[in-house]
CSV table of C-alpha atoms in Angstrom, one decimal:
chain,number,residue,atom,x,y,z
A,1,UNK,CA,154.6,138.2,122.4
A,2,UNK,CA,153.0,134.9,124.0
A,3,UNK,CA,155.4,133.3,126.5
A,4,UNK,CA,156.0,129.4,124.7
A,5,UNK,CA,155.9,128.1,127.8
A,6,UNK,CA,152.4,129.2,128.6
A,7,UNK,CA,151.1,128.4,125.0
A,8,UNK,CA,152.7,124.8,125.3
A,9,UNK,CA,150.6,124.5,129.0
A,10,UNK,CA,147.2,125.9,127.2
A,11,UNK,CA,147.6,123.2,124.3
A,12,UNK,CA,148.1,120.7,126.8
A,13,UNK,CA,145.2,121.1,128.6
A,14,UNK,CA,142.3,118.4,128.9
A,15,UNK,CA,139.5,120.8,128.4
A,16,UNK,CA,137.4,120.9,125.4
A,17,UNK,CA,138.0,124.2,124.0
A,18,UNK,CA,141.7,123.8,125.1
A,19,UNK,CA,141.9,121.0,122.6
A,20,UNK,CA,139.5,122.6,119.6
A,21,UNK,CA,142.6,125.1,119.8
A,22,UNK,CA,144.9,122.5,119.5
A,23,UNK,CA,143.3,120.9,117.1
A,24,UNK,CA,142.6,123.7,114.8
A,25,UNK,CA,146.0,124.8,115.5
A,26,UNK,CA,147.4,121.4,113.9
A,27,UNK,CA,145.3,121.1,111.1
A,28,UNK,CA,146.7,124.6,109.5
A,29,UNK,CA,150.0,122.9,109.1
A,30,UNK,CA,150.5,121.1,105.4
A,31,UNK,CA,153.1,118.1,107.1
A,32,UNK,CA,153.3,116.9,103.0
A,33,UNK,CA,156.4,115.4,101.7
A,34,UNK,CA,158.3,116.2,105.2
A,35,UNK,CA,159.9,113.7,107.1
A,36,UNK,CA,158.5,112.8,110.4
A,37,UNK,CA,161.7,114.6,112.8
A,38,UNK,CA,161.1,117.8,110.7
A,39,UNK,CA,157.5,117.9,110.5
A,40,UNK,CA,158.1,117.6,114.5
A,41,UNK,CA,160.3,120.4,114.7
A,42,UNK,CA,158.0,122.5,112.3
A,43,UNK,CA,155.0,122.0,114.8
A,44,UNK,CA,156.4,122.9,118.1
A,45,UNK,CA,158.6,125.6,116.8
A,46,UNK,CA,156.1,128.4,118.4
A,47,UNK,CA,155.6,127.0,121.6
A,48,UNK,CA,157.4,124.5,124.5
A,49,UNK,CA,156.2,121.0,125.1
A,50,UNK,CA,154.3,121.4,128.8
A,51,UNK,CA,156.8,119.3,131.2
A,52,UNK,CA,153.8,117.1,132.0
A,53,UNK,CA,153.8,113.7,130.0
A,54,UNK,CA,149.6,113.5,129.7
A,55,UNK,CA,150.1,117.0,128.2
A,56,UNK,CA,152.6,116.1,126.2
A,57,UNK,CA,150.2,112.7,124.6
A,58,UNK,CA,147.4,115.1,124.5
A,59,UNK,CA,149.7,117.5,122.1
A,60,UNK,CA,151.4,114.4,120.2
A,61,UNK,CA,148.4,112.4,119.4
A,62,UNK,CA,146.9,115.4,117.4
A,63,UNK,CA,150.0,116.3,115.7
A,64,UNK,CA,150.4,112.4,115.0
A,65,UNK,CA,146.8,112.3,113.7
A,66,UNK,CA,147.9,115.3,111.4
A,67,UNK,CA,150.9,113.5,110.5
A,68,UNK,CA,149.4,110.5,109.4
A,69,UNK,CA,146.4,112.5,107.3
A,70,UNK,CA,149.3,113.5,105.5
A,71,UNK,CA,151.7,111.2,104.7
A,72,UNK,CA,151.3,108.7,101.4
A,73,UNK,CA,150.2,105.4,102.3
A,74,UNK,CA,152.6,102.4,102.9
A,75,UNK,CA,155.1,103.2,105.8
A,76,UNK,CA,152.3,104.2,109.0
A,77,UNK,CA,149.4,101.6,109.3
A,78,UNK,CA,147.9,104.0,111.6
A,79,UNK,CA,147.9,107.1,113.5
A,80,UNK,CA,149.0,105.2,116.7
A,81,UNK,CA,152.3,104.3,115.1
A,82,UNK,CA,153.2,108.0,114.3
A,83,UNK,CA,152.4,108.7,118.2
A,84,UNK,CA,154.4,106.1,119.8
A,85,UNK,CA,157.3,107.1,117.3
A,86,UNK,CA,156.6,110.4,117.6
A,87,UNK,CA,157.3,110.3,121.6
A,88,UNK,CA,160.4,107.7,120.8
A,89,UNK,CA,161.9,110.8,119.0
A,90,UNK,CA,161.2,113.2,121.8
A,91,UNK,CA,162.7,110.3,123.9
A,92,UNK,CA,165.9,109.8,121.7
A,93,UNK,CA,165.8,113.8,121.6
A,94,UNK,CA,166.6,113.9,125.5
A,95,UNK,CA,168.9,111.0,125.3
A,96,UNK,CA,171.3,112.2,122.7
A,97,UNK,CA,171.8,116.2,124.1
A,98,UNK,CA,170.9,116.3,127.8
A,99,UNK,CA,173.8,116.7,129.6
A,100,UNK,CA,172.1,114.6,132.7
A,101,UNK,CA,172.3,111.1,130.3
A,102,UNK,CA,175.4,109.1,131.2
A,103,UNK,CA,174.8,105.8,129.0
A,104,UNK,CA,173.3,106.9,125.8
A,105,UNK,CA,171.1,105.2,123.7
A,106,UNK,CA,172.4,103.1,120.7
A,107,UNK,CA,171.7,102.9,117.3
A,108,UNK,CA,170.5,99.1,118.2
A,109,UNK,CA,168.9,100.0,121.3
A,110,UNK,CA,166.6,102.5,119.5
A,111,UNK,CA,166.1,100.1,116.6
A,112,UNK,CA,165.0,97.3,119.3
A,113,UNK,CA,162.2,100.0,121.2
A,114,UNK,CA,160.8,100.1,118.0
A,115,UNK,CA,159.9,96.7,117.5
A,116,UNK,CA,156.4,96.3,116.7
A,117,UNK,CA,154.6,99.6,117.0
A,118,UNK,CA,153.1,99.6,113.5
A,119,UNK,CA,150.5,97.8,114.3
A,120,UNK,CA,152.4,94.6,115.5
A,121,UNK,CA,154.8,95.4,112.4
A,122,UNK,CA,157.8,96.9,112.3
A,123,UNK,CA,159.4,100.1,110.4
A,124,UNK,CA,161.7,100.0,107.6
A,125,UNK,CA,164.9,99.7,109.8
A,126,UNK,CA,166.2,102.0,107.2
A,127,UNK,CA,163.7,105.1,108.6
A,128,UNK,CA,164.6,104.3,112.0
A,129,UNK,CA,168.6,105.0,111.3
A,130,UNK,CA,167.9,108.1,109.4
A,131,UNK,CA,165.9,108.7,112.2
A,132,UNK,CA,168.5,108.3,115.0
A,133,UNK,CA,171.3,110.0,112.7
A,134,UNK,CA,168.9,113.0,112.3
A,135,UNK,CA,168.5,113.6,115.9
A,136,UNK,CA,171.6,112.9,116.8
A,137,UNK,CA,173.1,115.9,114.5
A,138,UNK,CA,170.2,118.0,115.1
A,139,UNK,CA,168.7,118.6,118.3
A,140,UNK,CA,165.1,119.6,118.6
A,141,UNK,CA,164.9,122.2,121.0
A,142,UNK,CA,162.0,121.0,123.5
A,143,UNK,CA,162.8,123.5,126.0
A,144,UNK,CA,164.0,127.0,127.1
A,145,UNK,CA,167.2,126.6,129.1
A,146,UNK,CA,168.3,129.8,129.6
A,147,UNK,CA,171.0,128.8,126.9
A,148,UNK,CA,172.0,132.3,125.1
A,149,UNK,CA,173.3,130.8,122.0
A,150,UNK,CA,169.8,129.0,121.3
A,151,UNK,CA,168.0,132.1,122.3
A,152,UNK,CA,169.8,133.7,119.2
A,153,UNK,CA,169.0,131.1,117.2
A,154,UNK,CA,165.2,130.6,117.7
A,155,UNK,CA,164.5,134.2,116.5
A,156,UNK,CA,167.4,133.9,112.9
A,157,UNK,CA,165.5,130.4,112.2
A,158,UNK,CA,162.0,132.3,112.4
A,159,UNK,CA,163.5,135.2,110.4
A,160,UNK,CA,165.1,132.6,107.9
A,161,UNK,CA,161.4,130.7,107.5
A,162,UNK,CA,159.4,134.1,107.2
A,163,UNK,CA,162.1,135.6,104.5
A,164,UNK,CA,161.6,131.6,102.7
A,165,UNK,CA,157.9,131.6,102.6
A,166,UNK,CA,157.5,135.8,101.6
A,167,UNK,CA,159.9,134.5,98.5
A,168,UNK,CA,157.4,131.8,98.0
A,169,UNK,CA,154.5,134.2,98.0
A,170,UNK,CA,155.8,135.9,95.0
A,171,UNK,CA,159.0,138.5,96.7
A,172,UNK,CA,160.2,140.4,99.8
A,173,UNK,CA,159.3,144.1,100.2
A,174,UNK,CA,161.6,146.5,98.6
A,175,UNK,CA,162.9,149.1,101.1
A,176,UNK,CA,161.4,152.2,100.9
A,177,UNK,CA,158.4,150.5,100.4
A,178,UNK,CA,154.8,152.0,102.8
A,179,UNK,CA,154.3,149.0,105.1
A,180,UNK,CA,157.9,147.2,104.7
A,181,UNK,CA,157.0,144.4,106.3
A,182,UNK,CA,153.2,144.1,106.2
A,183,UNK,CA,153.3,140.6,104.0
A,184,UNK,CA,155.8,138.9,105.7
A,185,UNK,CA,153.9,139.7,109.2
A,186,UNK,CA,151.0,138.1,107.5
A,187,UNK,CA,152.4,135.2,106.1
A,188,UNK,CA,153.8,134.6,110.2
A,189,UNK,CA,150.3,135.3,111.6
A,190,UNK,CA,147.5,134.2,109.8
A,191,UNK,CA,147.7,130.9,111.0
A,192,UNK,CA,147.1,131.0,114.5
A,193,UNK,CA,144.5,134.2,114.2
A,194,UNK,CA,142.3,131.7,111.7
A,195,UNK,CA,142.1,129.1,114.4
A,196,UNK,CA,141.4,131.4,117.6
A,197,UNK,CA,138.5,132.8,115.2
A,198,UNK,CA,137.2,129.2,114.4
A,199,UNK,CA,137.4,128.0,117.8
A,200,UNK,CA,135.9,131.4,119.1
A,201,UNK,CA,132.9,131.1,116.8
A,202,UNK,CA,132.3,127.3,117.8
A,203,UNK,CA,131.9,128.4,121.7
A,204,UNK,CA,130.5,132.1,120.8
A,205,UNK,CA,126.6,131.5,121.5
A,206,UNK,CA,126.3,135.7,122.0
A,207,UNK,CA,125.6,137.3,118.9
A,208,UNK,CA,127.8,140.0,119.2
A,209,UNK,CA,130.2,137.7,119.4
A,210,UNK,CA,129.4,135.6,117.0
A,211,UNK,CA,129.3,138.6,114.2
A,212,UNK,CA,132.4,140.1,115.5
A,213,UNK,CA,134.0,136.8,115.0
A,214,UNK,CA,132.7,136.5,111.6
A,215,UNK,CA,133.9,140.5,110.7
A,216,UNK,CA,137.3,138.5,111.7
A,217,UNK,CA,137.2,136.2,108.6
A,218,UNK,CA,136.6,139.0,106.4
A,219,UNK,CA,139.0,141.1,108.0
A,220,UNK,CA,141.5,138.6,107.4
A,221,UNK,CA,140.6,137.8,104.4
A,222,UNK,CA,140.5,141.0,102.9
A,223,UNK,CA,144.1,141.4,104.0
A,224,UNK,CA,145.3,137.9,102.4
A,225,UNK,CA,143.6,138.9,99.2
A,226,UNK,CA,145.9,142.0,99.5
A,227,UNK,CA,148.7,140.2,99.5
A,228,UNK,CA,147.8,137.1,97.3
A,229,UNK,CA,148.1,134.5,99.8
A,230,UNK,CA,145.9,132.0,98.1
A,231,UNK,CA,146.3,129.5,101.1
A,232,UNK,CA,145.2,131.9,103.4
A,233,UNK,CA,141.9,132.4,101.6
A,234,UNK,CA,141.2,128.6,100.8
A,235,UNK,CA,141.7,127.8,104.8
A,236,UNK,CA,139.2,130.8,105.6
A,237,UNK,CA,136.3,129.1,103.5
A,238,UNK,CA,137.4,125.8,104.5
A,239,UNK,CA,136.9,126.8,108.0
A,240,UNK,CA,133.3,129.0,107.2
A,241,UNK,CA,132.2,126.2,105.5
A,242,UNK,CA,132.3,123.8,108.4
A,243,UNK,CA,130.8,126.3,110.5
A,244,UNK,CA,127.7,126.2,108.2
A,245,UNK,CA,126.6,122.7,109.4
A,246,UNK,CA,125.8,121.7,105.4
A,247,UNK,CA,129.2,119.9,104.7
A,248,UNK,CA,128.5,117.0,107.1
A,249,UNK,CA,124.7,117.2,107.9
A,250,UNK,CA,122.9,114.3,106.0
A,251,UNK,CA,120.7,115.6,103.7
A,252,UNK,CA,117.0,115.2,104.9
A,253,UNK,CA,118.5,116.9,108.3
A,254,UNK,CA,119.9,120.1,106.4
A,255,UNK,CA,116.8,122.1,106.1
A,256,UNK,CA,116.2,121.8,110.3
A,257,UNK,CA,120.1,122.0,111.2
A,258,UNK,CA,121.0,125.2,109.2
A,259,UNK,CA,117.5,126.8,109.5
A,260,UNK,CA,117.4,126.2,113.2
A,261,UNK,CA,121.1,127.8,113.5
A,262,UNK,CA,121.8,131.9,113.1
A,263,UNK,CA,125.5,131.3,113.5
A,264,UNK,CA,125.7,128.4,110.2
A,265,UNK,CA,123.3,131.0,108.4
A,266,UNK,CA,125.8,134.0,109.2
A,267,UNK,CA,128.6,131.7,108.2
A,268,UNK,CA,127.4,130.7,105.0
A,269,UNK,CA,126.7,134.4,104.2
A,270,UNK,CA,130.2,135.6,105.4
A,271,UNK,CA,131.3,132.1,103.0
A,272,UNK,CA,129.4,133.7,100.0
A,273,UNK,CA,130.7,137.6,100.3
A,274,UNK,CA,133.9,136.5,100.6
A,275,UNK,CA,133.9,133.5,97.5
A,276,UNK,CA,132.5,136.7,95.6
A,277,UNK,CA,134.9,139.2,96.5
A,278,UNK,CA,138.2,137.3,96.3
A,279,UNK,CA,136.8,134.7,93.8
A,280,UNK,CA,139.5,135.5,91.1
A,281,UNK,CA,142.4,134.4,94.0
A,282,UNK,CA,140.6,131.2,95.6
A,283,UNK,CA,141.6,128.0,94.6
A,284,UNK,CA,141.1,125.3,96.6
A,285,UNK,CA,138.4,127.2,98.2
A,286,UNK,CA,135.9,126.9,96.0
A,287,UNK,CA,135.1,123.0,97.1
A,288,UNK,CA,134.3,124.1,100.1
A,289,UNK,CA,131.6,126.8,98.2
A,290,UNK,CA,130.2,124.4,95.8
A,291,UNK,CA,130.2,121.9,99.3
A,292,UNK,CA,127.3,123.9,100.5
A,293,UNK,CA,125.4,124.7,97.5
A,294,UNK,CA,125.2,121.4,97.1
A,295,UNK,CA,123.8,120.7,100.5
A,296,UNK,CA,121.6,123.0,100.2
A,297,UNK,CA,120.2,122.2,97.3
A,298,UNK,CA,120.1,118.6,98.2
A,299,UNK,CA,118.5,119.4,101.1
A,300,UNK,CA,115.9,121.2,99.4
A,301,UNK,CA,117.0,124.7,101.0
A,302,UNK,CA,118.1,125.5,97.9
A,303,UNK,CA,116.0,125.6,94.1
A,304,UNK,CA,118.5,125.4,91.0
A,305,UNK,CA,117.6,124.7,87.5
A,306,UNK,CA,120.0,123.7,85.2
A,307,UNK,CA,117.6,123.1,82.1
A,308,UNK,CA,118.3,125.3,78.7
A,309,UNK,CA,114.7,126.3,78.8
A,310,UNK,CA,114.5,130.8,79.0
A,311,UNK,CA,112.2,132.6,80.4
């Protein structure tokens, strides 16, 4: 398995494909209806924040900018305010469970750092209590210290979450069963082996490459249609479909852009197969498919006739 540590340094990283990984990385987490602290722990559960604080902004500006995507409108005037609460929890974090802190914070004291940050606002004083309650009873674990009670932990709460979302996905494996554990290894992986295949594609300019990153998609997607994970398959076509250039390319530039590109056209045909051969099992996918159509016939790539006329 990847060492956390390592990942956490990787994410942190200034470079540009560094932070396309951490960026797709973030965007295949659904943060809905979760409260800030748990969305938090949700996010860095597979890897440790880098000990470097620019690393650490780099990391919790995306996940704030996530976040914030997310979240109904009325508490977070904007994605800055999730970021400077976001490192106030890591803060808080330390404060109330390292060992090294003499004078711990107070519930006032915390209140007071977070005068202001919503855009010269303040938070509901009544989020920033939960908040400090929450932490206080719960740590976030932040890093590896050896500790062998928390190294038993990590892998039941991974265990716990995987058994959770295989009973979402429709039931556990029955033993006995060829491939016992097949789904729930999916529903752990999928994820992060989407991403590395979209950020790989976006760099790939070899077109060996560029099609073996492709047969990746399918690959995947072939498996997820085995097992029915719906979510899997809408994220795949989400992520072809940007690869196409057609979704954000205005118009009148769509016909140059896309015919110009062998990687967009191989994406839009690996979009197409797959929208045909898992059809029945996509959902939210299929915006993404009728997306490009619609580019392309806009763009006059595409001819379609909608009149009753035969013939």
């Amino acid at each position: 398995s990847l060492d956390k540590r390592s990942v956490g340094e990787f994410l942190g990283e200034r470079d540009e494909f560094n932070q396309a990984v951490l960026r797709e990385y973030t965007w295949l987490f659904d943060f809905s209806g979760d409260p800030i602290e748990e969305a938090l722990r949700l996010f860095i559960e597979s890897f440790l924040l880098p000990g470097e604080s620019q690393k650490i902004e780099r990391i919790t500006d995306i996940f704030a900018q996530r976040f914030y995507e997310q979240t109904e409108p009325g508490v977070f005037g904007h994605p800055d305010a999730v970021h400077i609460l976001t490192f106030s929890i890591i803060m808080l974090n330390t404060d109330r469970h390292s060992p090294n802190v003499k004078k711990r914070m107070t519930i006032d004291e915390f209140v007071r750092n977070n005068r202001g940050i919503n855009g010269g606002a303040d938070l509901p004083k009544a989020l920033l209590v939960r908040l400090f309650h929450s932490i206080s009873a719960n740590e976030i674990r932040l890093k590896d210290d050896g500790d062998l009670v928390s190294k038993a932990v990590a892998p039941a709460r991974m265990l716990a979450k995987t058994i959770r979302q295989a009973e979402a996905a429709g039931g556990m494996s029955t033993l006995g069963d060829f491939g016992l554990h097949d789904q729930e290894l999916f529903l752990s992986v999928w994820g992060p082996v989407v991403a590395a295949l979209s950020v790989v594609l976006d760099s790939a300019t070899d077109p060996v490459v560029i099609s073996d990153a492709l047969h990746g998609f399918t690959s995947c997607a072939r498996i997820a249609g085995r097992f029915e994970v719906h979510e899997a398959l809408d994220n795949l076509l989400s992520n072809l479909a940007r690869r196409t250039l057609l979704v954000d390319a205005p118009f009148d530039r769509v016909a140059v852009l896309f015919g110009k590109s062998a990687k967009a056209q191989g994406a839009l045909q690996t979009l197409i197969e797959l929208a045909l051969r898992h059809g029945d099992q996509v959902r939210e996918g299929w915006r993404s498919v009728l997306d490009c159509v619609l580019a392309l016939q806009c763009g006059g790539v595409l001819a379609l006739s909608f009149s009753g006329s035969s013939g």
